[in-house]
Short mmCIF file of C-alpha atoms in Angstrom, two decimals:
data_model
loop_
_atom_site.label_atom_id
_atom_site.label_comp_id
_atom_site.label_asym_id
_atom_site.label_seq_id
_atom_site.Cartn_x
_atom_site.Cartn_y
_atom_site.Cartn_z
CA MET M 217 189.31 -54.02 195.91
CA THR M 218 190.16 -55.50 192.26
CA TRP M 219 188.11 -56.50 189.74
CA THR M 220 188.82 -60.20 188.65
CA MET M 221 188.71 -61.19 184.70
CA GLY M 222 185.80 -63.72 185.40
CA SER M 223 184.76 -62.81 181.92
CA ASP M 224 186.16 -63.60 178.64
CA VAL M 225 188.90 -60.92 178.14
CA GLU M 226 190.23 -62.64 175.27
CA ALA M 227 186.76 -62.47 173.41
CA LEU M 228 186.09 -58.65 173.88
CA LYS M 229 189.66 -57.92 172.80
CA GLY M 230 188.79 -60.01 169.26
CA SER M 231 185.89 -58.54 168.88
CA ARG M 232 185.03 -55.99 166.25
CA PRO M 233 180.98 -55.38 166.50
CA THR M 234 179.56 -52.37 163.87
CA VAL M 235 177.30 -50.05 166.51
CA VAL M 236 175.43 -46.72 165.10
CA ALA M 237 175.64 -43.91 167.61
CA ALA M 238 172.52 -42.28 166.50
CA GLY M 239 170.91 -38.32 168.53
CA THR M 240 173.36 -35.28 169.66
CA TYR M 241 177.08 -34.62 168.48
CA ILE M 242 178.15 -31.12 169.69
CA MET M 243 180.95 -29.40 169.11
CA ASP M 244 182.61 -28.13 172.57
CA VAL M 245 185.41 -26.21 173.38
CA LEU M 246 186.74 -26.31 176.81
CA GLY M 247 189.38 -24.49 178.45
CA ARG M 248 191.25 -25.28 181.70
CA PRO M 249 191.02 -24.29 185.48
CA VAL M 250 188.60 -21.33 185.58
CA VAL M 251 188.10 -19.64 188.90
CA ASP M 252 185.26 -16.91 188.30
CA LEU M 253 184.87 -14.57 184.81
CA PRO M 254 185.99 -11.82 183.86
CA ARG M 255 183.88 -8.65 183.08
CA GLY M 256 184.11 -6.25 180.74
CA GLN M 257 187.37 -6.07 178.11
CA THR M 258 189.84 -8.18 180.98
CA SER M 259 190.93 -11.01 180.42
CA ARG M 260 192.00 -14.26 181.95
CA LEU M 261 195.36 -17.07 181.22
CA LEU M 262 194.04 -20.46 180.82
CA ASP M 263 196.84 -23.57 181.22
CA GLU M 264 194.46 -25.00 178.38
CA ILE M 265 191.78 -24.52 175.69
CA ARG M 266 190.66 -27.44 173.65
CA VAL M 267 187.93 -28.17 170.58
CA THR M 268 186.63 -32.15 170.97
CA PRO M 269 183.54 -33.48 169.75
CA ALA M 270 181.29 -34.40 171.78
CA GLY M 271 177.64 -34.68 172.94
CA THR M 272 175.90 -38.35 174.29
CA ALA M 273 176.17 -40.30 169.91
CA GLY M 274 179.14 -38.40 169.52
CA GLY M 275 181.40 -38.59 172.50
CA THR M 276 180.35 -42.00 173.04
CA ALA M 277 180.94 -42.51 169.30
CA VAL M 278 184.76 -41.56 170.14
CA ASP M 279 184.79 -44.00 172.59
CA LEU M 280 183.49 -46.62 170.88
CA ALA M 281 186.29 -46.64 168.13
CA ARG M 282 189.05 -46.87 170.41
CA LEU M 283 187.03 -49.86 172.49
CA GLY M 284 187.75 -51.72 169.22
CA ALA M 285 184.00 -50.94 167.77
CA ARG M 286 183.17 -50.32 164.28
CA VAL M 287 181.32 -47.25 164.59
CA ILE M 288 178.66 -45.81 162.65
CA ALA M 289 177.35 -42.02 163.05
CA CYS M 290 173.78 -40.57 163.19
CA GLY M 291 173.02 -37.35 163.93
CA ALA M 292 172.49 -33.70 162.14
CA ILE M 293 175.03 -31.19 161.84
CA GLY M 294 175.03 -27.81 160.23
CA GLU M 295 176.59 -26.77 157.21
CA ASP M 296 179.37 -25.06 158.88
CA LEU M 297 182.65 -24.90 159.84
CA ALA M 298 181.65 -26.60 163.21
CA GLY M 299 180.28 -29.22 161.19
CA ASP M 300 183.39 -29.45 159.10
CA PHE M 301 184.96 -29.94 162.49
CA VAL M 302 182.61 -32.56 163.85
CA VAL M 303 183.55 -34.21 160.84
CA ALA M 304 186.99 -34.19 161.01
CA SER M 305 188.14 -35.65 164.34
CA LEU M 306 184.70 -38.39 164.06
CA ARG M 307 187.11 -39.19 161.39
CA ARG M 308 190.15 -38.81 162.08
CA ALA M 309 188.90 -41.20 165.40
CA GLY M 310 187.73 -44.13 163.53
CA VAL M 311 184.83 -43.42 163.48
CA ASP M 312 182.49 -43.61 160.07
CA PRO M 313 180.90 -40.06 159.75
CA ASP M 314 178.83 -40.46 157.09
CA GLY M 315 175.66 -41.08 158.31
CA LEU M 316 176.18 -37.55 159.84
CA ARG M 317 173.07 -35.27 158.15
CA ARG M 318 173.96 -32.01 156.86
CA VAL M 319 171.30 -29.30 157.54
CA PRO M 320 171.05 -25.81 155.27
CA GLU M 321 170.20 -23.10 158.09
CA VAL M 322 171.40 -23.86 160.87
CA GLN M 323 174.33 -24.52 163.27
CA THR M 324 176.36 -27.50 164.05
CA SER M 325 175.52 -27.92 168.07
CA SER M 326 178.21 -26.35 170.10
CA THR M 327 179.00 -25.54 173.69
CA ILE M 328 181.33 -23.82 176.04
CA LEU M 329 182.64 -24.92 178.98
CA PRO M 330 185.11 -22.95 181.02
CA ILE M 331 186.33 -25.87 183.14
CA HIS M 332 186.69 -25.09 187.58
CA PRO M 333 189.52 -26.79 189.44
CA ASP M 334 187.34 -29.41 190.43
CA GLY M 335 186.36 -30.86 187.30
CA SER M 336 183.00 -29.43 187.62
CA ARG M 337 181.98 -27.98 184.56
CA PRO M 338 179.23 -24.91 183.14
CA ALA M 339 178.00 -24.84 180.08
CA TRP M 340 176.36 -22.52 177.58
CA HIS M 341 175.28 -24.69 174.98
CA VAL M 342 173.20 -23.93 171.56
CA PRO M 343 171.42 -27.19 170.63
CA GLY M 344 171.34 -26.25 166.79
CA ALA M 345 171.08 -29.05 164.43
CA ASN M 346 170.24 -31.59 167.07
CA SER M 347 166.86 -30.10 167.21
CA VAL M 348 165.26 -30.68 163.87
CA PHE M 349 167.36 -34.51 163.78
CA CYS M 350 164.69 -36.88 163.00
CA SER M 351 164.02 -40.33 161.35
CA ASP M 352 164.77 -38.65 157.88
CA HIS M 353 167.77 -37.95 158.41
CA VAL M 354 168.85 -42.06 160.11
CA ASP M 355 170.41 -44.19 157.86
CA TRP M 356 167.26 -47.16 158.28
CA GLN M 357 170.36 -49.78 156.54
CA ALA M 358 173.01 -48.73 159.01
CA VAL M 359 170.42 -49.27 162.10
CA GLU M 360 169.80 -52.03 159.94
CA GLY M 361 173.44 -54.42 160.25
CA ALA M 362 174.32 -52.65 163.58
CA ASP M 363 175.08 -55.80 166.58
CA ALA M 364 173.84 -52.88 168.81
CA VAL M 365 172.20 -48.89 168.61
CA HIS M 366 173.19 -46.30 171.26
CA LEU M 367 170.22 -43.58 171.13
CA GLY M 368 172.06 -40.35 172.90
CA GLY M 369 170.07 -37.51 173.99
CA LEU M 370 166.51 -38.78 174.66
CA THR M 371 163.88 -35.36 175.76
CA ALA M 372 166.42 -33.17 173.91
CA LEU M 373 165.85 -34.51 169.73
CA PRO M 374 162.26 -32.53 170.14
CA SER M 375 161.94 -33.84 166.13
CA LEU M 376 163.01 -37.31 167.64
CA ASP M 377 161.90 -37.90 170.82
CA GLY M 378 158.44 -39.76 171.25
CA GLU M 379 157.03 -42.47 168.78
CA PRO M 380 159.87 -41.97 166.23
CA ALA M 381 162.68 -43.74 169.07
CA ALA M 382 160.99 -45.47 169.38
CA ALA M 383 160.64 -47.03 166.05
CA LEU M 384 163.74 -46.57 165.33
CA LEU M 385 164.56 -48.37 168.14
CA SER M 386 161.70 -50.52 167.67
CA ARG M 387 163.73 -51.50 164.09
CA ALA M 388 167.15 -52.05 165.73
CA ARG M 389 165.39 -54.75 167.63
CA ALA M 390 163.71 -56.24 164.94
CA HIS M 391 167.50 -57.12 163.46
CA GLY M 392 169.13 -58.38 166.17
CA ALA M 393 170.49 -55.16 167.56
CA LEU M 394 171.15 -53.93 171.71
CA THR M 395 169.36 -51.60 171.68
CA THR M 396 170.66 -48.84 174.94
CA ILE M 397 169.90 -44.85 175.03
CA ASP M 398 171.27 -41.73 177.49
CA PHE M 399 170.02 -38.67 177.79
CA LEU M 400 172.06 -34.76 177.41
CA GLY M 401 170.23 -33.23 180.78
CA VAL M 402 166.07 -34.25 181.02
CA HIS M 403 163.97 -31.31 178.86
CA GLY M 404 159.81 -31.50 179.29
CA ASP M 405 158.05 -33.79 179.91
CA ALA M 406 160.16 -36.86 180.29
CA VAL M 407 157.37 -39.20 181.23
CA SER M 408 155.35 -39.31 178.04
CA VAL M 409 158.16 -38.85 175.84
CA LEU M 410 159.53 -42.02 177.65
CA THR M 411 157.04 -44.01 177.53
CA PRO M 412 157.22 -45.33 173.94
CA VAL M 413 160.20 -45.28 174.03
CA MET M 414 161.17 -47.57 176.97
CA PRO M 415 159.36 -51.15 176.51
CA HIS M 416 162.43 -51.19 172.96
CA VAL M 417 165.38 -50.08 175.09
CA GLU M 418 167.72 -52.87 176.34
CA ILE M 419 170.07 -50.72 178.58
CA ALA M 420 168.98 -47.21 179.64
CA MET M 421 171.87 -45.87 181.38
CA PRO M 422 171.35 -42.45 182.74
CA ASN M 423 172.83 -39.96 185.65
CA GLU M 424 171.66 -40.20 188.60
CA ALA M 425 171.11 -35.74 188.05
CA GLU M 426 168.58 -37.57 184.74
CA ALA M 427 167.03 -39.94 186.56
CA LEU M 428 165.38 -38.06 189.26
CA ALA M 429 164.49 -35.29 186.62
CA ILE M 430 162.45 -38.30 184.71
CA GLY M 431 159.71 -38.32 187.75
CA SER M 432 159.00 -37.06 191.00
CA ASP M 433 161.57 -39.79 192.69
CA ARG M 434 163.87 -39.14 195.49
CA ASP M 435 166.49 -41.26 195.32
CA CYS M 436 167.81 -43.32 191.87
CA VAL M 437 166.68 -46.95 193.25
CA SER M 438 163.26 -45.56 192.98
CA ALA M 439 164.26 -43.77 189.77
CA ALA M 440 165.46 -46.62 187.91
CA ARG M 441 162.34 -48.64 188.73
CA ARG M 442 159.90 -45.85 187.08
CA LEU M 443 162.29 -46.60 183.89
CA ARG M 444 162.36 -50.17 184.68
CA ASP M 445 158.30 -50.14 184.69
CA LEU M 446 158.06 -48.38 181.53
CA GLY M 447 159.56 -50.96 180.03
CA ALA M 448 163.36 -50.85 180.18
CA ARG M 449 165.00 -54.42 180.71
CA CYS M 450 168.21 -53.09 182.50
CA VAL M 451 169.15 -49.77 183.72
CA ILE M 452 172.24 -49.08 185.12
CA VAL M 453 171.89 -45.31 186.98
CA LYS M 454 175.18 -43.26 186.71
CA ARG M 455 177.05 -42.82 190.30
CA GLY M 456 180.07 -40.74 189.39
CA GLU M 457 182.50 -40.85 191.93
CA ASP M 458 179.74 -43.38 194.06
CA GLY M 459 179.85 -45.83 190.82
CA CYS M 460 177.13 -46.98 189.67
CA LEU M 461 173.18 -48.60 190.64
CA ILE M 462 172.14 -51.13 188.36
CA VAL M 463 168.65 -52.06 188.36
CA ASP M 464 167.06 -55.20 186.18
CA ASP M 465 165.99 -58.99 186.66
CA ALA M 466 168.10 -59.83 189.30
CA GLY M 467 167.27 -57.60 191.43
CA GLU M 468 169.31 -53.64 192.57
CA ARG M 469 172.83 -53.65 193.25
CA THR M 470 175.62 -51.33 193.35
CA LEU M 471 179.35 -51.09 191.77
CA PRO M 472 181.65 -49.00 193.61
CA GLY M 473 184.03 -46.17 191.40
CA MET M 474 186.99 -46.47 190.68
CA GLN M 475 189.60 -43.47 192.92
CA ALA M 476 190.43 -41.70 190.11
CA THR M 477 192.27 -37.95 189.74
CA VAL M 478 189.63 -35.11 188.66
CA VAL M 479 190.87 -32.90 185.59
CA ASP M 480 187.36 -32.83 183.87
CA THR M 481 184.79 -34.08 184.15
CA THR M 482 183.41 -33.46 180.46
CA GLY M 483 182.20 -37.18 178.32
CA CYS M 484 182.87 -39.33 181.37
CA GLY M 485 179.01 -40.67 181.09
CA ASP M 486 179.35 -41.40 177.22
CA ALA M 487 182.59 -43.24 177.93
CA PHE M 488 181.07 -45.16 181.09
CA CYS M 489 178.06 -46.30 177.87
CA ALA M 490 180.63 -47.12 175.58
CA GLY M 491 182.36 -49.40 178.20
CA VAL M 492 179.50 -51.66 178.95
CA ILE M 493 178.11 -51.54 174.98
CA VAL M 494 181.17 -53.11 174.37
CA ALA M 495 181.25 -55.35 177.20
CA ARG M 496 177.89 -56.49 175.97
CA LEU M 497 178.40 -56.88 172.80
CA ALA M 498 181.55 -59.60 174.21
CA GLY M 499 179.30 -61.81 175.96
CA TRP M 500 180.15 -60.08 179.63
CA PRO M 501 177.48 -60.14 181.88
CA ILE M 502 176.23 -56.32 182.82
CA ASP M 503 177.56 -56.46 186.08
CA ASP M 504 180.90 -57.06 184.68
CA ALA M 505 179.96 -54.58 181.52
CA ALA M 506 179.11 -51.84 183.94
CA ALA M 507 182.66 -52.43 185.93
CA LEU M 508 184.08 -51.86 182.28
CA GLY M 509 182.00 -48.52 181.94
CA CYS M 510 182.83 -47.24 185.39
CA ALA M 511 186.48 -48.04 184.36
CA THR M 512 186.29 -46.26 181.08
CA GLY M 513 184.43 -43.50 183.01
CA ALA M 514 186.98 -42.84 185.09
CA LEU M 515 190.18 -42.79 182.87
CA ASN M 516 188.12 -40.39 181.02
CA LEU M 517 188.64 -37.88 184.16
CA ARG M 518 192.60 -37.28 183.34
CA GLY M 519 192.06 -34.71 181.08
CA LEU M 520 190.10 -31.85 179.20
CA GLY M 521 186.99 -32.87 177.37
CA SER M 522 184.95 -35.84 176.14
CA ASP M 523 187.85 -37.88 174.23
CA ALA M 524 190.68 -37.80 177.16
CA GLY M 525 189.65 -41.13 178.19
CA ALA M 526 190.84 -45.13 177.21
CA ARG M 527 192.47 -44.76 173.47
CA THR M 528 192.71 -48.79 173.50
CA ILE M 529 191.43 -51.62 175.01
CA ASP M 530 193.59 -52.91 176.64
CA GLU M 531 194.78 -49.68 178.45
CA ALA M 532 190.37 -49.72 179.72
CA LEU M 533 191.40 -53.73 181.18
CA GLU M 534 194.46 -52.95 182.51
CA TYR M 535 192.88 -49.83 184.41
CA LEU M 536 190.56 -51.86 185.26
CA ARG M 537 192.49 -54.59 186.75
CA ASP M 538 194.62 -52.00 188.98
CA ALA M 539 192.63 -49.00 189.74
CA PRO M 540 191.71 -49.12 193.46
CA ARG M 541 188.18 -48.58 194.26
CA ARG M 542 186.38 -46.13 196.13
CA ALA M 543 184.12 -47.42 199.39
CA ALA M 544 180.78 -49.47 197.72
CA PRO M 545 178.36 -46.41 198.52
CA GLY M 546 175.31 -47.70 201.66
CA GLU M 547 171.96 -45.45 199.95
CA LEU M 548 170.80 -48.85 197.88
CA ALA M 549 169.81 -50.16 201.03
CA GLU M 550 168.53 -47.28 202.94
CA ALA M 551 166.31 -46.48 199.74
CA THR M 552 165.20 -50.26 199.46
#
């Protein structure tokens, strides 16, 4: 199965939208391959160790910039070397980091990720400055001038979750921006946190585990319907190698995933979101935008860290056109 370039590719390649990527910014320290964890004073040799900018705002910001967007970071980091690294690496990737606010006496959010040979990734995480990111840290002028505002990390932003997040997205929509959201796991009473936010969301993009963790749903179709009932206009559930599920006014359908060599699954969801956002801003229909998201997400599997994905929009489009698809999953028909 190949994808037919029915959408306006030249419009996508020629666009340079402004996107505010708000929410979680993290420094990731990754190593691979990790088969077991040494005990005591023993050690293991690895093939690779990397440090990258990450988070459901930070990782998406890097991917957006590589796909041609003008990206403004919006979040909180510490007054530490990890914060210096996040700022420098974002700037190097083409992201404007001036919207990141330095917070004293709290460290920059950081994660240690030992990557297993199959690409799976247990984690040790310090929430750090993401826990105190609030409305006072937001560059409202940037929000009001953006073509899209992506809020990454809902339910993991205790000082922004709920009404403050709703106000952020409401102001963005009032100024004509596309509003999108993602999660960083699902924490606490998610439904009460999301209830004021969802009416201001045009595209919600949880992964399958996050969608199922929001309520008591047994399958991702009913979980997506829950987010629609809360007010989201479109829900795309990221399903890894099984592609994605789309639920909107046009109905419910799945898109197949793409076959890819798996090195590390870190950041694939962030890359998916970036592909969807730039495609929608170029006027692509939502199904074509989700197909590009599947391509950008799959490309990120090929290397270590959340910045291993597409280097340019041309690379993403080539992969979208040529990469073999997996068989479409049959779960949707059963769940409905």
